[in-house]
Structures are given as structure tokens and as C-alpha cells.
XYZ file of C-alpha atoms in Angstrom:
735
model
C -33.270 -135.288 128.072
C -36.300 -133.439 126.667
C -39.806 -134.713 127.398
C -40.342 -135.572 123.727
C -37.100 -137.567 123.477
C -36.938 -140.054 126.337
C -34.818 -143.213 126.630
C -35.798 -146.061 128.985
C -34.110 -149.383 129.770
C -36.041 -152.170 131.446
C -37.999 -155.402 131.069
C -41.155 -156.005 129.057
C -43.162 -157.589 131.859
C -46.413 -158.402 130.076
C -47.811 -158.082 126.557
C -51.427 -156.927 126.965
C -52.192 -156.660 123.247
C -50.179 -157.407 120.119
C -50.798 -157.385 116.391
C -48.312 -159.739 114.710
C -49.039 -158.258 111.273
C -47.843 -154.731 112.002
C -45.864 -155.277 115.226
C -48.032 -152.953 117.328
C -48.230 -153.893 120.987
C -49.451 -152.559 124.303
C -47.660 -153.845 127.373
C -46.360 -153.220 130.861
C -42.691 -152.294 131.199
C -40.572 -152.311 134.352
C -37.687 -149.866 134.115
C -34.397 -150.504 135.907
C -34.362 -149.604 139.604
C -38.172 -149.359 139.662
C -40.859 -151.434 141.369
C -43.939 -150.124 139.542
C -44.416 -150.981 135.841
C -45.520 -148.424 133.267
C -47.745 -148.823 130.203
C -45.962 -148.744 126.840
C -47.329 -148.878 123.287
C -45.847 -148.856 119.809
C -44.264 -150.944 117.063
C -42.044 -153.674 118.563
C -41.199 -156.733 116.461
C -39.823 -160.122 117.538
C -40.035 -159.473 121.244
C -41.185 -161.561 124.191
C -42.276 -161.100 127.755
C -39.373 -160.640 130.223
C -37.055 -159.431 127.462
C -34.844 -156.463 128.314
C -35.210 -153.537 125.907
C -33.969 -150.026 125.397
C -36.906 -147.853 124.343
C -36.908 -144.385 122.835
C -40.032 -142.306 122.542
C -42.173 -139.843 124.471
C -44.778 -139.691 127.226
C -48.452 -139.196 126.373
C -51.543 -138.629 128.491
C -54.464 -140.805 127.383
C -57.955 -139.603 128.319
C -58.966 -143.067 129.560
C -55.784 -145.000 130.310
C -53.695 -142.179 131.761
C -49.957 -141.685 131.285
C -48.348 -143.964 128.699
C -45.003 -144.220 126.971
C -45.226 -144.121 123.161
C -42.403 -146.138 121.596
C -40.655 -144.601 118.601
C -37.851 -147.198 118.430
C -36.542 -150.114 120.466
C -33.428 -152.237 120.803
C -32.951 -155.579 122.605
C -30.227 -155.241 125.255
C -28.675 -157.536 127.800
C -29.926 -156.959 131.363
C -27.298 -156.036 133.971
C -29.027 -156.868 137.266
C -29.061 -160.423 138.639
C -32.859 -160.415 138.685
C -32.973 -159.168 135.096
C -30.523 -161.830 133.919
C -32.610 -164.583 135.527
C -35.780 -163.286 133.904
C -34.052 -163.006 130.538
C -32.580 -166.538 130.589
C -35.854 -168.078 131.773
C -37.976 -166.278 129.127
C -39.475 -168.013 126.109
C -36.467 -166.902 124.051
C -34.374 -169.679 125.626
C -36.365 -172.886 125.357
C -35.633 -175.537 127.971
C -34.177 -173.090 130.522
C -36.600 -172.613 133.373
C -36.419 -170.115 136.213
C -34.590 -172.497 138.591
C -31.908 -173.376 136.027
C -31.508 -169.708 135.081
C -31.102 -168.836 138.790
C -28.380 -171.469 139.199
C -26.491 -170.145 136.133
C -26.584 -166.575 137.488
C -25.638 -167.727 140.999
C -22.629 -169.539 139.528
C -21.267 -166.764 137.288
C -22.799 -163.573 138.708
C -22.197 -160.397 136.719
C -19.967 -162.381 134.298
C -22.849 -164.670 133.228
C -23.260 -163.296 129.725
C -19.487 -163.005 129.225
C -19.154 -166.717 130.075
C -21.942 -167.672 127.641
C -20.210 -165.582 124.951
C -16.601 -166.682 125.391
C -16.502 -169.868 127.504
C -19.821 -171.662 126.979
C -18.257 -175.019 127.960
C -18.294 -173.810 131.589
C -22.095 -174.077 131.551
C -21.645 -177.836 132.054
C -20.448 -177.059 135.597
C -23.922 -175.812 136.483
C -26.247 -178.402 137.963
C -29.162 -179.180 135.649
C -27.563 -177.857 132.443
C -27.066 -180.901 130.239
C -25.667 -181.014 126.711
C -29.132 -180.667 125.155
C -29.991 -177.587 127.231
C -26.559 -176.119 126.607
C -26.909 -176.550 122.848
C -30.421 -174.999 122.834
C -29.313 -172.055 124.985
C -26.276 -171.318 122.786
C -28.324 -171.496 119.573
C -30.863 -169.008 120.944
C -28.024 -166.860 122.315
C -26.412 -166.648 118.880
C -29.740 -165.673 117.306
C -30.310 -162.908 119.836
C -26.744 -161.639 119.524
C -27.102 -161.653 115.742
C -30.361 -159.715 115.934
C -28.788 -157.156 118.261
C -25.739 -156.805 116.030
C -27.818 -156.413 112.872
C -30.266 -153.951 114.426
C -27.415 -151.927 115.940
C -25.674 -151.804 112.553
C -28.818 -150.841 110.659
C -29.757 -148.110 113.105
C -26.167 -146.899 112.965
C -26.321 -146.292 109.217
C -29.589 -144.382 109.476
C -32.272 -147.017 108.831
C -35.500 -146.537 110.767
C -36.605 -149.360 113.006
C -39.575 -150.396 110.856
C -37.365 -150.818 107.791
C -34.609 -152.425 109.842
C -37.088 -155.093 110.865
C -38.095 -155.690 107.225
C -34.457 -156.015 106.226
C -33.717 -158.468 109.032
C -36.854 -160.497 108.220
C -35.716 -160.863 104.596
C -31.956 -161.326 104.995
C -31.467 -162.404 108.603
C -27.848 -162.500 109.785
C -26.691 -161.899 106.188
C -28.037 -158.334 106.371
C -24.744 -156.721 107.402
C -22.446 -158.239 104.723
C -25.071 -157.752 101.985
C -25.546 -154.075 102.805
C -21.831 -153.436 103.171
C -21.257 -154.989 99.738
C -24.078 -153.076 97.997
C -26.517 -150.933 99.996
C -28.520 -150.296 96.824
C -29.886 -153.847 97.137
C -32.127 -152.375 99.836
C -34.381 -150.968 97.105
C -35.837 -154.494 96.911
C -37.364 -153.898 100.373
C -40.898 -152.407 100.142
C -40.792 -148.770 101.170
C -37.049 -148.268 100.680
C -36.287 -146.272 97.570
C -33.113 -145.144 95.888
C -32.795 -141.940 97.916
C -32.918 -143.842 101.225
C -30.428 -146.431 99.999
C -28.238 -143.619 98.664
C -28.150 -141.986 102.095
C -27.129 -145.297 103.673
C -24.414 -145.727 101.042
C -23.026 -142.292 101.917
C -22.977 -143.267 105.605
C -20.967 -146.344 104.610
C -18.510 -144.278 102.592
C -19.545 -145.353 99.081
C -18.155 -143.252 96.248
C -20.744 -141.178 94.363
C -19.450 -142.681 91.103
C -19.490 -146.294 92.225
C -20.891 -148.735 89.622
C -23.561 -149.855 92.126
C -24.758 -146.252 92.530
C -24.708 -145.608 88.790
C -26.793 -148.720 88.033
C -29.282 -148.036 90.824
C -29.466 -144.364 89.835
C -30.346 -145.175 86.224
C -33.097 -147.571 87.293
C -34.397 -145.020 89.812
C -34.480 -142.264 87.194
C -36.293 -144.549 84.738
C -38.846 -145.458 87.420
C -39.369 -141.732 88.056
C -40.221 -141.322 84.379
C -42.751 -144.160 84.715
C -44.406 -142.150 87.497
C -44.662 -139.323 84.956
C -46.453 -141.655 82.546
C -43.584 -142.822 80.327
C -43.180 -146.545 79.688
C -39.750 -145.854 78.173
C -37.373 -142.916 77.836
C -34.776 -141.740 75.287
C -31.372 -143.173 76.153
C -29.432 -139.913 75.965
C -32.078 -137.988 77.915
C -31.989 -140.677 80.622
C -28.195 -140.456 80.855
C -28.277 -136.648 80.948
C -30.994 -136.470 83.657
C -29.202 -139.035 85.812
C -25.886 -137.219 85.455
C -27.420 -133.844 86.307
C -29.766 -134.833 89.128
C -27.627 -137.464 90.854
C -24.195 -136.036 89.987
C -22.782 -139.265 88.564
C -19.933 -139.352 86.054
C -21.176 -139.669 82.452
C -18.603 -142.334 81.572
C -19.679 -144.493 84.502
C -23.328 -144.089 83.470
C -22.559 -145.171 79.897
C -20.811 -148.257 81.210
C -23.668 -149.012 83.624
C -26.427 -148.706 81.047
C -24.569 -151.115 78.760
C -24.213 -153.589 81.624
C -27.870 -153.254 82.621
C -28.921 -153.929 79.025
C -26.592 -156.914 78.853
C -27.991 -158.263 82.132
C -31.543 -157.676 80.753
C -32.434 -155.429 83.654
C -33.246 -152.826 80.992
C -34.579 -153.140 77.449
C -33.748 -151.087 74.396
C -35.734 -150.458 71.223
C -35.050 -148.139 68.321
C -37.916 -146.266 66.701
C -38.164 -144.017 63.665
C -38.966 -140.392 64.416
C -39.314 -137.350 62.139
C -37.062 -137.040 59.072
C -36.204 -140.719 59.194
C -34.075 -140.341 62.324
C -33.797 -143.173 64.799
C -34.246 -142.766 68.525
C -33.237 -145.347 71.111
C -35.710 -145.802 73.947
C -34.823 -147.521 77.229
C -37.472 -149.285 79.309
C -37.869 -151.530 82.302
C -38.620 -155.147 81.299
C -42.126 -155.137 82.779
C -43.227 -152.279 80.503
C -41.417 -153.577 77.421
C -42.981 -157.021 77.801
C -46.417 -155.589 78.610
C -46.476 -153.416 75.474
C -45.272 -156.345 73.409
C -48.100 -158.536 74.722
C -50.701 -155.774 74.168
C -49.649 -155.547 70.513
C -49.583 -159.331 70.065
C -53.008 -159.758 71.665
C -54.578 -156.996 69.584
C -53.460 -158.793 66.411
C -54.469 -162.168 67.818
C -58.027 -160.954 68.398
C -58.210 -158.971 65.135
C -57.096 -161.928 63.043
C -59.291 -164.606 64.652
C -62.723 -165.744 63.555
C -65.634 -164.438 65.618
C -68.024 -166.758 67.442
C -70.954 -164.921 65.851
C -70.906 -163.455 62.344
C -73.414 -160.703 61.543
C -74.897 -160.612 58.050
C -77.145 -157.947 56.600
C -75.985 -155.321 59.096
C -78.068 -152.587 57.486
C -81.331 -154.419 58.053
C -80.285 -155.311 61.612
C -79.532 -151.657 62.400
C -82.774 -150.420 60.846
C -84.766 -153.039 62.749
C -83.164 -151.905 66.043
C -83.801 -148.226 65.198
C -87.524 -148.982 64.749
C -87.563 -151.025 67.939
C -86.113 -148.270 70.163
C -87.527 -145.305 68.231
C -84.120 -143.784 67.451
C -82.540 -142.542 64.236
C -78.752 -142.808 64.358
C -76.712 -139.952 62.925
C -74.049 -140.883 60.311
C -71.184 -141.215 62.818
C -73.271 -143.298 65.190
C -74.399 -145.546 62.366
C -70.768 -145.923 61.239
C -69.863 -147.017 64.770
C -72.598 -149.660 64.916
C -71.718 -150.979 61.452
C -68.038 -151.211 62.451
C -68.965 -153.088 65.634
C -70.836 -155.678 63.569
C -68.113 -156.013 60.919
C -64.889 -155.923 62.948
C -63.515 -157.883 65.887
C -62.034 -154.796 67.582
C -63.409 -151.237 67.478
C -62.544 -147.927 69.136
C -65.279 -145.332 69.703
C -64.079 -141.941 70.938
C -65.865 -138.661 71.514
C -66.494 -135.913 74.033
C -69.486 -135.226 76.299
C -72.887 -135.038 74.647
C -71.782 -136.818 71.471
C -73.785 -139.973 72.106
C -71.227 -142.540 73.320
C -73.640 -143.889 75.924
C -76.486 -143.950 73.385
C -74.312 -146.015 71.030
C -73.386 -148.499 73.749
C -77.027 -148.867 74.784
C -78.075 -149.308 71.129
C -75.410 -151.952 70.444
C -76.297 -153.849 73.610
C -79.934 -153.966 72.506
C -78.962 -155.117 69.022
C -76.402 -157.732 70.023
C -77.778 -159.209 73.250
C -80.381 -161.441 71.519
C -77.599 -162.833 69.323
C -74.687 -162.768 71.836
C -75.910 -163.801 75.291
C -72.496 -163.591 77.028
C -71.591 -159.879 77.151
C -69.173 -158.191 79.546
C -69.322 -154.492 80.337
C -66.484 -152.981 82.397
C -64.583 -149.817 83.319
C -61.340 -149.052 85.155
C -62.967 -147.707 88.356
C -65.960 -148.602 90.491
C -67.578 -145.207 90.010
C -67.201 -145.432 86.230
C -68.692 -148.941 86.238
C -71.619 -147.746 88.351
C -72.229 -144.885 85.940
C -72.354 -147.270 82.946
C -74.839 -149.460 84.787
C -77.050 -146.435 85.510
C -76.935 -145.043 81.960
C -77.263 -148.296 79.992
C -79.316 -150.442 82.356
C -76.768 -153.249 81.909
C -74.686 -154.598 84.785
C -71.072 -153.435 84.631
C -68.050 -154.177 86.789
C -64.537 -152.925 87.252
C -61.892 -154.514 85.059
C -60.311 -155.898 88.218
C -63.502 -157.700 89.222
C -64.034 -158.899 85.667
C -60.561 -160.460 85.813
C -61.344 -161.880 89.289
C -58.551 -160.073 91.069
C -57.312 -161.498 94.349
C -54.212 -161.163 96.498
C -52.744 -163.861 94.241
C -53.218 -161.638 91.173
C -55.745 -161.929 88.349
C -57.429 -165.318 88.137
C -58.443 -164.748 84.521
C -55.570 -164.980 82.054
C -54.629 -166.797 78.850
C -54.884 -170.201 80.561
C -58.197 -169.294 82.200
C -59.756 -166.788 79.779
C -62.930 -164.780 80.107
C -66.100 -166.408 78.827
C -67.798 -163.369 77.286
C -68.209 -163.250 73.514
C -68.533 -159.458 73.494
C -66.508 -157.200 75.804
C -67.142 -153.457 76.023
C -64.715 -151.273 77.985
C -65.686 -147.711 78.858
C -63.366 -144.875 79.960
C -60.549 -146.550 78.038
C -58.358 -143.435 78.227
C -57.877 -144.281 81.909
C -56.469 -147.743 81.261
C -52.702 -147.885 81.660
C -50.318 -150.264 79.928
C -50.057 -152.872 82.694
C -53.834 -153.148 83.197
C -54.513 -153.350 79.443
C -51.887 -156.082 79.225
C -53.616 -158.139 81.921
C -57.042 -157.573 80.357
C -56.077 -158.544 76.797
C -54.277 -161.656 78.024
C -57.666 -162.899 79.269
C -59.715 -162.043 76.144
C -60.561 -165.142 74.049
C -59.438 -164.989 70.434
C -62.994 -165.349 69.111
C -64.421 -162.535 71.262
C -65.345 -159.084 70.021
C -63.863 -156.046 71.756
C -65.229 -152.497 71.783
C -63.132 -149.788 73.437
C -65.049 -146.614 74.337
C -63.344 -143.481 75.628
C -62.502 -139.828 75.236
C -58.970 -139.579 73.860
C -58.898 -135.814 74.592
C -59.048 -136.392 78.332
C -56.019 -136.762 80.549
C -54.154 -140.004 79.930
C -54.057 -142.749 82.540
C -52.521 -142.130 85.949
C -50.347 -145.185 85.389
C -47.697 -145.313 82.689
C -48.717 -145.452 79.050
C -51.035 -143.798 76.520
C -52.837 -146.926 75.372
C -55.947 -145.436 73.768
C -53.993 -142.739 71.915
C -51.362 -145.229 70.745
C -53.989 -147.674 69.478
C -55.771 -144.900 67.567
C -52.567 -143.506 66.063
C -51.335 -146.968 65.081
C -54.181 -147.122 62.524
C -54.409 -150.870 63.043
C -57.870 -150.789 64.637
C -61.072 -149.280 63.207
C -61.800 -145.944 64.935
C -65.037 -143.951 64.905
C -64.907 -140.411 66.257
C -68.213 -138.944 67.442
C -68.146 -135.150 67.159
C -71.800 -134.143 66.774
C -73.187 -132.537 69.949
C -76.865 -133.399 70.326
C -79.412 -130.681 71.004
C -80.106 -131.578 74.626
C -76.389 -131.562 75.403
C -75.913 -128.373 73.383
C -78.196 -126.569 75.865
C -75.644 -127.274 78.607
C -72.901 -124.705 79.210
C -70.832 -127.564 80.651
C -70.931 -129.469 77.354
C -70.514 -126.403 75.147
C -67.540 -125.092 77.107
C -65.915 -128.517 77.379
C -65.896 -128.731 73.578
C -64.642 -125.147 73.307
C -61.700 -126.090 75.503
C -61.119 -129.291 73.500
C -60.910 -127.212 70.297
C -58.543 -124.717 71.902
C -61.157 -121.976 72.363
C -61.539 -119.946 75.555
C -65.021 -120.119 77.163
C -67.185 -117.005 76.786
C -66.612 -115.344 80.162
C -69.272 -112.682 79.535
C -71.942 -115.395 79.590
C -70.366 -117.287 82.482
C -69.687 -114.400 84.804
C -73.212 -114.485 86.147
C -74.360 -113.452 89.586
C -75.876 -116.054 91.882
C -78.672 -113.692 92.959
C -82.024 -115.315 93.617
C -83.573 -113.357 90.741
C -81.208 -114.879 88.197
C -81.867 -118.183 86.494
C -79.519 -120.894 87.727
C -76.853 -121.906 85.240
C -74.767 -125.070 85.142
C -71.431 -123.286 84.622
C -69.914 -120.346 86.544
C -66.599 -118.536 86.562
C -65.596 -116.584 89.683
C -62.644 -114.241 89.303
C -60.100 -114.369 92.115
C -56.293 -114.219 92.053
C -55.464 -114.496 95.768
C -55.026 -118.212 96.682
C -56.135 -117.664 100.287
C -59.338 -115.970 99.123
C -59.891 -118.759 96.605
C -59.839 -121.223 99.491
C -62.347 -119.082 101.405
C -64.676 -119.044 98.382
C -64.342 -122.788 97.885
C -65.387 -123.336 101.516
C -68.327 -120.967 101.121
C -69.434 -122.510 97.818
C -69.143 -126.135 98.916
C -70.768 -125.806 102.345
C -73.378 -123.037 101.879
C -74.023 -121.518 98.460
C -74.246 -124.640 96.281
C -76.098 -126.813 98.842
C -78.660 -124.029 99.366
C -79.181 -122.983 95.740
C -78.927 -126.393 94.068
C -80.137 -128.604 96.955
C -77.037 -130.791 96.810
C -75.386 -132.697 99.644
C -72.080 -130.961 100.484
C -70.321 -134.199 101.392
C -71.348 -136.601 98.634
C -72.685 -134.464 95.748
C -70.034 -131.728 95.602
C -66.453 -132.531 94.642
C -63.567 -130.091 94.787
C -60.962 -130.834 92.104
C -57.530 -129.266 91.887
C -54.581 -129.507 89.508
C -52.001 -129.948 92.267
C -51.385 -131.915 95.452
C -49.286 -129.258 97.216
C -49.769 -125.533 97.717
C -52.507 -123.328 99.150
C -55.058 -124.542 96.592
C -53.626 -128.065 96.462
C -55.586 -131.108 97.615
C -53.627 -131.540 100.862
C -54.381 -128.033 102.174
C -57.933 -127.964 100.808
C -58.717 -131.268 102.516
C -57.608 -129.876 105.871
C -59.726 -126.751 105.429
C -62.812 -128.603 104.165
C -62.513 -131.186 106.957
C -62.342 -128.390 109.561
C -65.473 -126.866 108.064
C -67.512 -130.015 107.397
C -66.346 -132.528 110.015
C -64.461 -130.710 112.787
C -65.261 -132.577 116.003
C -65.516 -136.288 115.194
C -63.245 -138.845 116.860
C -60.071 -139.560 114.907
C -56.289 -139.625 114.864
C -53.315 -138.203 112.984
C -51.558 -140.176 110.274
C -48.654 -138.565 108.466
C -49.934 -135.265 107.045
C -53.622 -136.075 107.518
C -56.142 -136.559 110.291
C -58.715 -139.320 109.760
C -62.062 -138.838 111.515
C -65.333 -140.740 111.650
C -67.538 -139.361 108.876
C -64.682 -138.288 106.600
C -64.870 -138.877 102.857
C -61.806 -140.884 101.799
C -60.393 -142.365 98.596
C -58.550 -145.635 98.061
C -55.201 -144.822 96.416
C -54.081 -148.249 95.210
C -55.510 -151.601 94.223
C -55.944 -154.005 97.136
C -57.036 -157.340 95.761
C -57.400 -158.912 99.190
C -59.823 -156.224 100.381
C -61.363 -155.976 96.890
C -61.101 -152.175 96.878
C -59.401 -150.389 94.033
C -57.675 -147.149 93.140
C -60.245 -144.331 93.005
C -62.971 -145.979 95.122
C -64.665 -143.452 97.448
C -65.885 -144.300 100.939
C -66.824 -142.870 104.343
C -65.075 -143.637 107.622
C -67.635 -145.257 109.954
C -65.377 -146.216 112.865
C -61.843 -145.667 114.102
C -59.598 -146.738 116.979
C -57.068 -144.023 117.900
C -55.257 -146.502 120.163
C -54.364 -149.041 117.457
C -54.791 -146.589 114.535
C -57.311 -148.770 112.730
C -60.229 -147.652 110.563
C -63.449 -149.073 109.178
C -64.529 -147.526 105.862
C -67.886 -148.018 104.158
C -67.565 -148.371 100.394
C -70.500 -149.042 98.082
C -70.017 -152.799 98.310
C -69.161 -153.290 102.009
C -67.326 -152.035 105.099
C -63.554 -152.567 104.885
C -61.201 -152.838 107.862
C -57.858 -151.011 107.636
C -55.035 -151.802 110.028
C -52.381 -149.196 110.817
C -49.959 -150.519 108.203
C -52.572 -150.080 105.433
C -53.480 -146.439 106.152
C -51.209 -145.166 103.362
C -53.766 -146.678 100.976
C -56.258 -143.970 102.007
C -56.387 -140.230 101.530
C -58.994 -137.628 102.438
C -61.240 -136.950 99.440
C -63.032 -133.671 100.155
C -60.628 -132.386 97.490
C -58.839 -134.603 94.970
C -56.580 -134.001 91.994
C -58.102 -133.897 88.523
C -56.100 -137.012 87.654
C -57.777 -138.915 90.492
C -61.233 -137.851 89.239
C -60.924 -139.651 85.907
C -63.798 -142.012 85.203
C -66.034 -140.349 87.783
C -68.886 -137.875 87.532
C -70.128 -135.603 90.301
C -73.289 -133.555 90.623
C -71.174 -130.438 91.200
C -67.488 -129.729 90.582
C -65.470 -126.805 91.958
C -62.076 -126.194 90.331
C -59.503 -123.607 91.471
C -57.286 -122.511 88.587
C -54.534 -119.909 88.982
C -51.131 -119.231 87.494
C -49.678 -120.832 90.646
C -50.670 -124.076 88.866
C -48.628 -123.185 85.776
C -46.870 -126.566 85.783
C -50.232 -128.299 85.314
C -52.071 -125.757 83.155
C -52.822 -127.983 80.192
C -55.809 -128.215 77.902
C -56.692 -131.819 78.629
C -56.542 -131.222 82.396
C -59.098 -128.394 82.177
C -61.182 -130.422 79.709
C -61.163 -133.457 82.002
C -62.141 -131.378 85.039
C -65.062 -129.700 83.249
C -66.406 -133.010 81.943
C -66.573 -134.439 85.494
C -69.550 -132.201 86.377
C -73.116 -133.348 85.677
C -75.250 -130.479 87.016
C -72.770 -127.756 87.891
C -69.173 -126.669 87.263
C -67.656 -123.691 89.076
C -64.226 -122.362 88.083
C -62.559 -120.073 90.640
C -59.391 -118.315 89.530
C -58.064 -116.021 86.842
C -58.797 -115.599 83.149
C -55.048 -115.709 82.508
C -54.774 -119.190 84.030
C -57.735 -120.459 82.006
C -56.294 -119.009 78.789
C -52.905 -120.566 79.569
C -54.524 -123.966 80.041
C -56.647 -123.715 76.891
C -53.725 -122.630 74.711
C -51.361 -125.261 76.088
C -52.276 -128.286 74.038
C -48.660 -129.378 74.307
C -49.561 -131.891 76.912
C -46.329 -133.616 77.659
C -46.150 -136.347 75.079
C -45.554 -139.643 76.772
C -42.749 -141.836 75.571
C -44.237 -145.253 74.886
C -43.284 -148.251 72.808
C -46.727 -149.592 71.940
C -47.010 -148.002 68.479
C -43.564 -149.337 67.629
C -44.478 -152.799 68.912
C -47.611 -152.782 66.744
C -45.642 -151.780 63.640
C -42.935 -154.381 64.342
C -45.525 -157.120 64.083
C -45.622 -156.266 60.393
C -49.287 -155.535 59.844
C -50.369 -153.011 57.244
C -52.365 -150.140 58.775
C -56.085 -150.634 58.264
C -57.153 -147.007 58.167
């Protein structure tokens, strides 16, 4: 057998270290016909000292601990030697059977010991010292171990990896085999097992491709895929067609399955009016349907409730505040402040340099003396920090405002927020599920101001909440479109608004040399069509040119953004290259497609309420343990410990996708943009990327790609039900 595919059978002599949470252990292992134990390490669940195991894996040479066997998978087996049988029966698995009793059992039955326990357990009474109580305990443990072996053997036989096999056994126990044989698609309830994995298992079990179980699971899978693309619902016929084409399932079976899923309330259906009075049926998962319904209901609840504080004489109040701060509001800004005083809910939208922050700061100054309890929040930690810096008022993430924990949000309708005024910034980033949770916790008498740029990319999560609320015309909306003089001097601001309007930036002004004699600009375009050369220029710009010319820190001040995750100029490849250049020699270890090293910049990819770190938070790795694959990451608030099982929450962040940058600002942004990104060349993606830069934006790519992005305003329209839910509540549009 090859060195990288070794199989060993023996006894786990001693467990030196174990982590019960992820199953990782380090131990000594005595192989059959050997007198010297070896060191083994890896994921091994539900095992005990002196248990006989079959291990598969490979040998490794550790710099400190020497030669070790790395376990890829394991299987409990019955020992065959007399010594092994005694050790097995006297282990902690079989309570009440000590070494002497185990020796007597083996002496009595020899090599047939386990056969006797299996088929003629009553013969155990012939062994001295084995009473009825011991016999009963031994047989109960024996059945458990046999069941575990049978289940694990079955699961491995149908292609389930050992980690998932353990999760399945933990959830279903000895029922695992009959449940999977009846419907392997039930496995999608196990974290980490998706439809495609379950589908492979079903094929191994001989399931027909047109089975009703496969059709139902396939429809739900396809609908969940659309949620990953931002849709909270999807047209019924399009869903049926995509499922038929991509999963090769009979159309008649799919029609029958969708009707059954709707009847069982595993799917929801709603009909909406589209152009020319036509109706379209949209199918959604219950969690999105109910969330959109609650968002609509809560918006009307807040709109139609009396406010705690009523403002009278708003004109004099505004003029008094203008004199106090020495500021004259322009007409749109004044309209926004008046609307905030008159209405319970208000949306303020506008691009960079149009005064959104000025308005928020002005309204805080005007309202704070009259409304002492004010909450200021944003979807991400970086966005909240930016609001705090620009307004001088303390802001938090929405998750912290709602007191998120591993038990969920502590603030809800039964335990609402206490603030009388709530201002949310970067509202375009808020997806349907988060907005649902937030509005559930808003008291009816509170005022709500939603601030955001509706022209940016929509939320990473499903939904288009800000756009839907604006288009519903049920909430007052003020659009700020005047670019103030200071912002107008910035090429970043000017070109961002050009892109927003569908105009191509003036390349003749941007295509400036970076010679020392030239005045430094805040916006550059570097022509390059070769992806490999683009990567070379990104490395040069981020590690030498920009740090030297602009005196910026290459690690924390400069952020590479990219439209895609894969490809030569995708985030995965760019992260490897930037890590090699900026942090090549630090201690670390491999995890999936990445290598984590001390000093690396990393990003949290999902909300973890227990750790109190959230999607989009940036940190630096300060310590790592290659042996146990654990990390310590310093975020702004504290150092967080990551065990091996939680590493999928992290990704390297030298380069990130534009979507992941939403709500953040960076001193310098570098964006590669070529026709290789044609799938993502959309106006709001380019607009979002440009507006992330504070001091400097550098585009590297081709004019063709930039023109394609600018002209493509047909950002894929998301299918959502929120506008329909708002209209179904029967309110007359306000504006």
C-alpha cells in the first residue's frame, strides 16, 4: 500500500490529548504483532483506551515529536488475539467487567469468545464471577458497540465521510440505517450535508432519479440555491424548469412534488401582479415568506403608532439648530430633517459626498436634547465604527443592539429595544432575515430612520429590503443628489457618480503617471489585459508603490477588492500571492484551500453569536497551533479563540470580494477588472467598489471591462415578496 494510504489495526493504548468538541485526539497506538506503540493523531469520536481500531491515514514527520500517524478515518473492530480480547472486554466500554473477569471469559471460550457473546450469551453464566447483573451490563454494551460498528460500516459503504457519519449516528443512533434506506435525502438535515451529497448516497443505494423523495429534495435545493443568489422567492415555472434541466428529473414528478410541498407547507406560494396585469406565482421557503410578512406588518405597525415625542414648529427647530452648528442645509437636506421630525419612519438615500453623514449628525444634535434614548447601528462592525468616527455618537452593530447570543437575539417583540429614536446606516446591506429580527424588536412608539445608498450592491443575504421599501411608496423617502464642493474635488466621488449615472469615467484624466514630479491623485486607471500581469501589478502596488507614495500601511490601509472568488484575479488566488509577498515565513498550517499564518489578515465569514464576532469583521492572527489546528485572532474588541471545527468561519482577507466589502471603507482600494469577470460586470458592483476608497482608488484592467460594467445596469433583479406583502396589507401609497 502506498505511503500516503496506510491501514493499521491495533489497540488505542493511551489517550494523551482529546478535544470532545471536535473529536481530535493524540494517543499511543499498539498495532497487532508489535511491542512498541506509535503516536497517532486525528479525528476519532466515541472511542476509549484499549479499544481495537482499524485506522486509515498516512505517516508524517513532526519537527519536534518525530514520526506520527495522521488518521484520516477509523473504524472500531473486534480484536482477534487473546490479549486484545482481554483488553477490549476489560476497557471502560464494558462497565463492571474487570481484567480478571475478562481473562476468565477468554480462557473459557478462547477464539470463539465474541461468537459466544453474539449467539449464545447464556453460556456466560458458566464463567466464574459473571453474575446476572454483569451479564446484562456486558450484553447491553456489546449491542451498542455492534450497532455502532454496523452503522459506521453501512455509512462508510455508501460513501459518507467519517466526520459526517459520526454526526448522523449522534443524531439518529441505531435508527440511522433504516432511516437512510427509506429516504437518504433526510440527511440534508445534518449540518454540512447538502442535496448533492445526499443525492450521491441515494445513487449508491439504487434510488431512481425520478423518485418522489429526490424530486421534493431537488426542488427545495434549487430554491435554496436561488436564495444564495439573493432571491427570497422564485417564479414557479422557472423553478420547475431549472430543477428539471439541472437535476434531470421528470417534469410530471416535479409538478406533483411541488403541489405536495405546498400542501405540506414546506413551501409557500404567492401570486403578484406584473406588467400588463399578468399574474406571476412565486414560490418561497417558509422562513423567507414569514420574514417578509413580518417586515411589512412591523413597518405599518410603527408608521401607524403615536410617537413618544411629537415635534411642533419644525421650521424654527431646524433654523435654531442651523445657527447653533453654523450650517445652512440645502433643500434636500432640509426636506430630510423635516421628514424626520414629521414622520415615524424615514428613508434617506444618496451617494458619496451628498451629505448623508452631515444629515445624521445634524439630526442627532437637534433631537438628542428632546429624545435622550437614541440608538445608532449598522450591519457590520466596520460600518458601525465609521459612523462613530464621523458623527461622534456611539454606534453598534445591529447584532449587538439586539443582544445576540448563541441562543439568538435577546431583543424581540416580548423584550423590545428601549430607544425612542433608531437610526440604521448602510441599510442597503441589510437582508430580509436581519431586517425581520430588527423590526420585531422596535417599539411601536419609536421613530426609525433608514440611511443607505440604494445604488450600491444589494445585501449578501437574500432580499432587496431598501429597494423594496423605497419602491413600495409606503415610507417617506428623501434622495440626496447634490455633491458638495469638497467632495466634488475628489475624483473618487466624481467618478462614482458618473458610474451611478451610467457614464464612463474620463480615462484621459485618470491615466496619469505616478512619477514623483506629478501631483498625487486619488483615482488611477492602469491598463492591463493579461490576468497574470494584473496580479504582478497588484502585488507591486499594494506592497511598494502605494505604501511609499501615500505612506499607507500595506496590511491594514490597503484593501484589494475583486469581483470574483475564483480565477487568476479572484480572491482565492490573490490571497495566496499577497500572503507569499507580505507574510511568507510565519508559523501556520493548511486548512482546505488556504494556509493560515500568524500575522495574516482574516475575515469572519458568518455570524457567531457565542464568540460575538460577525460576518465581515476583520482581524489579525496572533497565535496558532499547527498540532491541533487552532487559531487566536485579534479583532477590534478582543482576541477570539478558534478551534479546528470553526476554521471555516475564517478566510484570508488580503483580497476580498466587492460584496464582502459592503459597509466598509479603506484608505486605499485596488480593483482588478477584466472581461474575464464578465459574469459580474455590473454597474452597482463597480460603483460599490469605487465608493469603498477614502484616499485612493486604483483600477487595473481594460477599458472594455469598465465600459461593460458601466453600461450593464441590468443588475439581476431579485425576486422578492416584500413589495407584494406591503400592498396586501391594504395601505394606500404615501408618495
